[in-house]
PDB file of C-alpha atoms in Angstrom:
ATOM      1  CA  UNK O   1      73.592 121.347 238.685  1.00 57.00           C
ATOM      2  CA  UNK O   2      75.220 122.504 235.464  1.00 71.00           C
ATOM      3  CA  UNK O   3      77.157 120.183 233.236  1.00 88.00           C
ATOM      4  CA  UNK O   4      80.126 122.536 233.078  1.00 91.00           C
ATOM      5  CA  UNK O   5      82.110 120.186 230.859  1.00 92.00           C
ATOM      6  CA  UNK O   6      79.390 120.388 228.183  1.00 92.00           C
ATOM      7  CA  UNK O   7      79.211 124.188 228.532  1.00 93.00           C
ATOM      8  CA  UNK O   8      83.003 124.436 228.354  1.00 94.00           C
ATOM      9  CA  UNK O   9      83.346 122.344 225.189  1.00 92.00           C
ATOM     10  CA  UNK O  10      80.364 123.970 223.444  1.00 92.00           C
ATOM     11  CA  UNK O  11      81.763 127.428 224.226  1.00 93.00           C
ATOM     12  CA  UNK O  12      85.241 126.639 222.905  1.00 91.00           C
ATOM     13  CA  UNK O  13      84.197 125.146 219.577  1.00 87.00           C
ATOM     14  CA  UNK O  14      85.891 127.518 217.175  1.00 79.00           C
ATOM     15  CA  UNK O  15      83.613 129.254 214.741  1.00 75.00           C
ATOM     16  CA  UNK O  16      85.221 132.603 214.028  1.00 69.00           C
ATOM     17  CA  UNK O  17      88.904 133.404 213.699  1.00 71.00           C
ATOM     18  CA  UNK O  18      88.350 136.911 215.081  1.00 72.00           C
ATOM     19  CA  UNK O  19      87.377 137.379 218.723  1.00 77.00           C
ATOM     20  CA  UNK O  20      85.223 140.425 219.467  1.00 84.00           C
ATOM     21  CA  UNK O  21      85.528 141.869 222.954  1.00 86.00           C
ATOM     22  CA  UNK O  22      84.170 145.009 224.571  1.00 84.00           C
ATOM     23  CA  UNK O  23      87.561 146.648 224.078  1.00 86.00           C
ATOM     24  CA  UNK O  24      87.329 145.851 220.339  1.00 87.00           C
ATOM     25  CA  UNK O  25      84.023 147.719 220.072  1.00 88.00           C
ATOM     26  CA  UNK O  26      85.340 150.664 222.110  1.00 88.00           C
ATOM     27  CA  UNK O  27      88.488 150.851 219.987  1.00 89.00           C
ATOM     28  CA  UNK O  28      86.443 150.728 216.772  1.00 91.00           C
ATOM     29  CA  UNK O  29      84.259 153.640 217.907  1.00 93.00           C
ATOM     30  CA  UNK O  30      87.387 155.706 218.554  1.00 92.00           C
ATOM     31  CA  UNK O  31      89.458 154.530 215.570  1.00 92.00           C
ATOM     32  CA  UNK O  32      88.470 151.780 213.102  1.00 91.00           C
ATOM     33  CA  UNK O  33      92.089 151.799 211.904  1.00 91.00           C
ATOM     34  CA  UNK O  34      93.308 150.663 215.346  1.00 88.00           C
ATOM     35  CA  UNK O  35      91.062 147.582 215.108  1.00 88.00           C
ATOM     36  CA  UNK O  36      92.463 146.855 211.652  1.00 89.00           C
ATOM     37  CA  UNK O  37      96.002 147.087 213.038  1.00 87.00           C
ATOM     38  CA  UNK O  38      95.161 144.862 216.024  1.00 84.00           C
ATOM     39  CA  UNK O  39      93.609 142.149 213.842  1.00 85.00           C
ATOM     40  CA  UNK O  40      95.752 142.377 210.718  1.00 88.00           C
ATOM     41  CA  UNK O  41      99.281 143.496 211.645  1.00 90.00           C
ATOM     42  CA  UNK O  42     101.605 140.747 212.933  1.00 91.00           C
ATOM     43  CA  UNK O  43     102.578 141.282 216.590  1.00 88.00           C
ATOM     44  CA  UNK O  44     106.276 141.610 215.709  1.00 91.00           C
ATOM     45  CA  UNK O  45     105.494 144.609 213.461  1.00 92.00           C
ATOM     46  CA  UNK O  46     103.379 146.534 216.011  1.00 88.00           C
ATOM     47  CA  UNK O  47     104.671 149.488 217.973  1.00 89.00           C
ATOM     48  CA  UNK O  48     105.636 148.527 221.531  1.00 91.00           C
ATOM     49  CA  UNK O  49     103.809 150.092 224.456  1.00 91.00           C
ATOM     50  CA  UNK O  50     105.390 153.305 225.685  1.00 96.00           C
ATOM     51  CA  UNK O  51     106.573 153.641 229.296  1.00 97.00           C
ATOM     52  CA  UNK O  52     103.614 155.982 229.875  1.00 97.00           C
ATOM     53  CA  UNK O  53     101.117 153.402 228.545  1.00 95.00           C
ATOM     54  CA  UNK O  54     102.676 150.760 230.796  1.00 96.00           C
ATOM     55  CA  UNK O  55     102.370 153.132 233.763  1.00 97.00           C
ATOM     56  CA  UNK O  56      98.675 153.760 232.987  1.00 96.00           C
ATOM     57  CA  UNK O  57      97.950 150.032 232.740  1.00 93.00           C
ATOM     58  CA  UNK O  58      99.760 149.298 235.999  1.00 96.00           C
ATOM     59  CA  UNK O  59      97.998 152.099 237.886  1.00 97.00           C
ATOM     60  CA  UNK O  60      94.634 151.052 236.468  1.00 95.00           C
ATOM     61  CA  UNK O  61      95.164 147.471 237.654  1.00 92.00           C
ATOM     62  CA  UNK O  62      96.248 148.663 241.106  1.00 95.00           C
ATOM     63  CA  UNK O  63      93.195 150.918 241.403  1.00 96.00           C
ATOM     64  CA  UNK O  64      90.853 148.132 240.292  1.00 93.00           C
ATOM     65  CA  UNK O  65      92.344 145.801 242.905  1.00 91.00           C
ATOM     66  CA  UNK O  66      91.801 148.353 245.678  1.00 94.00           C
ATOM     67  CA  UNK O  67      88.207 149.093 244.625  1.00 94.00           C
ATOM     68  CA  UNK O  68      87.283 145.400 244.317  1.00 93.00           C
ATOM     69  CA  UNK O  69      88.854 144.607 247.688  1.00 93.00           C
ATOM     70  CA  UNK O  70      86.950 147.440 249.383  1.00 95.00           C
ATOM     71  CA  UNK O  71      83.569 146.952 247.690  1.00 95.00           C
ATOM     72  CA  UNK O  72      83.552 143.173 247.234  1.00 94.00           C
ATOM     73  CA  UNK O  73      85.720 141.637 249.974  1.00 93.00           C
ATOM     74  CA  UNK O  74      84.168 138.184 249.350  1.00 92.00           C
ATOM     75  CA  UNK O  75      85.242 138.125 245.694  1.00 94.00           C
ATOM     76  CA  UNK O  76      87.385 135.255 244.421  1.00 94.00           C
ATOM     77  CA  UNK O  77      90.218 135.603 241.944  1.00 92.00           C
ATOM     78  CA  UNK O  78      92.871 133.258 240.642  1.00 89.00           C
ATOM     79  CA  UNK O  79      95.844 133.513 238.332  1.00 91.00           C
ATOM     80  CA  UNK O  80      95.696 131.295 235.268  1.00 93.00           C
ATOM     81  CA  UNK O  81      97.988 130.621 232.325  1.00 94.00           C
ATOM     82  CA  UNK O  82      95.476 130.524 229.456  1.00 94.00           C
ATOM     83  CA  UNK O  83      92.077 132.095 228.849  1.00 92.00           C
ATOM     84  CA  UNK O  84      90.624 128.596 228.516  1.00 93.00           C
ATOM     85  CA  UNK O  85      91.991 127.600 231.930  1.00 95.00           C
ATOM     86  CA  UNK O  86      90.492 130.738 233.472  1.00 96.00           C
ATOM     87  CA  UNK O  87      87.157 130.115 231.743  1.00 96.00           C
ATOM     88  CA  UNK O  88      87.055 126.585 233.205  1.00 96.00           C
ATOM     89  CA  UNK O  89      87.756 127.942 236.694  1.00 96.00           C
ATOM     90  CA  UNK O  90      84.981 130.499 236.252  1.00 96.00           C
ATOM     91  CA  UNK O  91      82.522 127.770 235.274  1.00 96.00           C
ATOM     92  CA  UNK O  92      83.512 125.801 238.381  1.00 96.00           C
ATOM     93  CA  UNK O  93      82.956 128.834 240.601  1.00 96.00           C
ATOM     94  CA  UNK O  94      79.620 129.633 238.959  1.00 95.00           C
ATOM     95  CA  UNK O  95      78.445 126.037 239.413  1.00 95.00           C
ATOM     96  CA  UNK O  96      79.422 126.316 243.109  1.00 95.00           C
ATOM     97  CA  UNK O  97      77.411 129.534 243.438  1.00 95.00           C
ATOM     98  CA  UNK O  98      80.340 131.762 244.368  1.00 96.00           C
ATOM     99  CA  UNK O  99      79.036 135.233 245.281  1.00 96.00           C
ATOM    100  CA  UNK O 100      81.476 137.489 243.381  1.00 96.00           C
ATOM    101  CA  UNK O 101      84.051 136.483 240.749  1.00 97.00           C
ATOM    102  CA  UNK O 102      86.789 138.926 239.752  1.00 95.00           C
ATOM    103  CA  UNK O 103      88.600 139.037 236.411  1.00 92.00           C
ATOM    104  CA  UNK O 104      87.635 135.682 234.922  1.00 94.00           C
ATOM    105  CA  UNK O 105      87.421 135.260 231.126  1.00 94.00           C
ATOM    106  CA  UNK O 106      84.112 134.513 229.446  1.00 94.00           C
ATOM    107  CA  UNK O 107      84.325 132.822 226.054  1.00 93.00           C
ATOM    108  CA  UNK O 108      81.859 131.820 223.345  1.00 92.00           C
ATOM    109  CA  UNK O 109      84.067 131.033 220.376  1.00 90.00           C
ATOM    110  CA  UNK O 110      81.359 129.708 218.012  1.00 91.00           C
ATOM    111  CA  UNK O 111      80.345 133.370 217.619  1.00 88.00           C
ATOM    112  CA  UNK O 112      83.847 134.772 218.114  1.00 87.00           C
ATOM    113  CA  UNK O 113      82.898 136.462 221.402  1.00 89.00           C
ATOM    114  CA  UNK O 114      85.112 136.747 224.437  1.00 90.00           C
ATOM    115  CA  UNK O 115      86.069 139.104 227.194  1.00 91.00           C
ATOM    116  CA  UNK O 116      87.086 139.504 230.771  1.00 91.00           C
ATOM    117  CA  UNK O 117      84.554 141.420 232.847  1.00 92.00           C
ATOM    118  CA  UNK O 118      85.856 143.047 235.999  1.00 91.00           C
ATOM    119  CA  UNK O 119      83.217 141.340 238.149  1.00 94.00           C
ATOM    120  CA  UNK O 120      80.531 138.682 237.927  1.00 95.00           C
ATOM    121  CA  UNK O 121      78.032 139.133 240.760  1.00 96.00           C
ATOM    122  CA  UNK O 122      75.604 136.355 241.686  1.00 96.00           C
ATOM    123  CA  UNK O 123      71.927 137.342 241.721  1.00 96.00           C
ATOM    124  CA  UNK O 124      69.520 134.956 243.438  1.00 95.00           C
ATOM    125  CA  UNK O 125      66.018 134.191 242.226  1.00 89.00           C
ATOM    126  CA  UNK O 126      66.181 133.543 238.484  1.00 87.00           C
ATOM    127  CA  UNK O 127      66.979 130.058 237.270  1.00 89.00           C
ATOM    128  CA  UNK O 128      70.042 129.472 235.094  1.00 91.00           C
ATOM    129  CA  UNK O 129      72.156 126.472 234.113  1.00 90.00           C
ATOM    130  CA  UNK O 130      73.842 126.805 237.495  1.00 92.00           C
ATOM    131  CA  UNK O 131      70.787 126.753 239.752  1.00 90.00           C
ATOM    132  CA  UNK O 132      68.296 129.235 241.212  1.00 94.00           C
ATOM    133  CA  UNK O 133      70.658 132.171 240.524  1.00 95.00           C
ATOM    134  CA  UNK O 134      72.438 133.852 237.656  1.00 95.00           C
ATOM    135  CA  UNK O 135      75.370 136.236 237.248  1.00 95.00           C
ATOM    136  CA  UNK O 136      75.447 139.857 236.201  1.00 94.00           C
ATOM    137  CA  UNK O 137      78.429 141.790 234.905  1.00 91.00           C
TER     138      UNK O 137
END
């Protein structure tokens, strides 16, 4: 059984001030300037989201919820206040061998890496810190 407390603390030891996520890489490919703005411009000085952008985000979240519910009815999901709280819950679920985890943050701050994959799906057979299974994104 995994020592999730050790994994949690090792993963949250701050190393880099900048957190790189998949969306950071995608944004950089499209516009390096947008990454500069996201990392260097204070939040109060950024342009607010437009009503259209808010509509797109909301519809995307609704669609994702429908698809996950239809394709992975056994998935677990929980609301959390902080990324760290969600990461802890994800570690608990992984140590319990939960089959499908939806929307949980993954963090490895010593390298400045973080993100929130749509799904983590348990795959049996290969050994990991959690047991005779691992998770794929």
